[in-house]
Short mmCIF file of C-alpha atoms in Angstrom, two decimals:
data_model
loop_
_atom_site.label_atom_id
_atom_site.label_comp_id
_atom_site.label_asym_id
_atom_site.label_seq_id
_atom_site.Cartn_x
_atom_site.Cartn_y
_atom_site.Cartn_z
CA MET A 16 14.93 7.72 14.87
CA VAL A 17 17.19 9.02 12.34
CA PRO A 18 15.77 8.94 8.84
CA SER A 19 18.81 7.44 7.27
CA LYS A 20 18.54 4.40 9.68
CA LEU A 21 15.01 3.77 8.39
CA GLY A 22 16.19 4.06 4.79
CA VAL A 23 14.38 7.38 4.04
CA LYS A 24 15.55 8.48 0.56
CA GLY A 25 12.85 10.91 -0.42
CA ILE A 26 10.18 13.10 0.98
CA PRO A 27 7.53 12.39 1.66
CA THR A 28 8.19 8.94 3.08
CA LEU A 29 5.34 7.13 4.79
CA MET A 30 5.91 4.21 7.06
CA LEU A 31 3.57 1.77 8.82
CA PHE A 32 4.84 0.00 11.91
CA LYS A 33 3.38 -2.94 13.55
CA ASP A 34 4.80 -4.24 16.92
CA GLY A 35 7.75 -1.88 16.57
CA GLN A 36 8.69 -3.25 13.27
CA MET A 37 8.32 -1.43 9.86
CA ALA A 38 5.33 -3.23 8.03
CA SER A 39 5.13 -1.08 4.95
CA MET A 40 6.81 2.03 3.34
CA LYS A 41 5.77 4.30 0.50
CA VAL A 42 7.92 7.10 -0.97
CA GLY A 43 6.71 9.95 -2.86
CA ALA A 44 3.65 12.15 -3.17
CA MET A 45 0.37 10.20 -3.35
CA PRO A 46 -3.31 11.53 -3.63
CA LYS A 47 -5.56 10.94 -0.61
CA GLY A 48 -7.34 8.08 -2.32
CA LYS A 49 -4.10 6.09 -2.86
CA ILE A 50 -3.08 6.57 0.68
CA VAL A 51 -6.48 5.30 2.04
CA GLU A 52 -6.30 2.45 -0.48
CA TRP A 53 -2.88 1.76 0.92
CA LEU A 54 -4.11 1.87 4.51
CA ALA A 55 -7.08 -0.51 3.80
CA GLU A 56 -4.63 -2.93 2.17
CA SER A 57 -2.60 -2.80 5.23
CA GLY A 58 -5.53 -3.48 7.40
CA ILE A 59 -5.97 -0.07 8.76
CA ALA A 60 -9.55 1.39 8.58
CA PRO A 61 -9.60 5.36 8.07
CA THR A 62 -11.61 7.29 10.40
CA THR A 63 -13.46 10.61 9.43
#
C-alpha cells in the first residue's frame, strides 16, 4: 500500500491491523516500553 493512502504523515508510523482493517496507529518515536504497553492495550502479547 502507498503510505499516503493510509494517512502516514510522519516517520516512524506504527499501525496495527485486525481482519485487514487498521485497528490502531501511533506516529513518532517511542521507547520500547511504550510500544510494549501499546501492544498489550491492543490485546497483543509480546514474545521474547
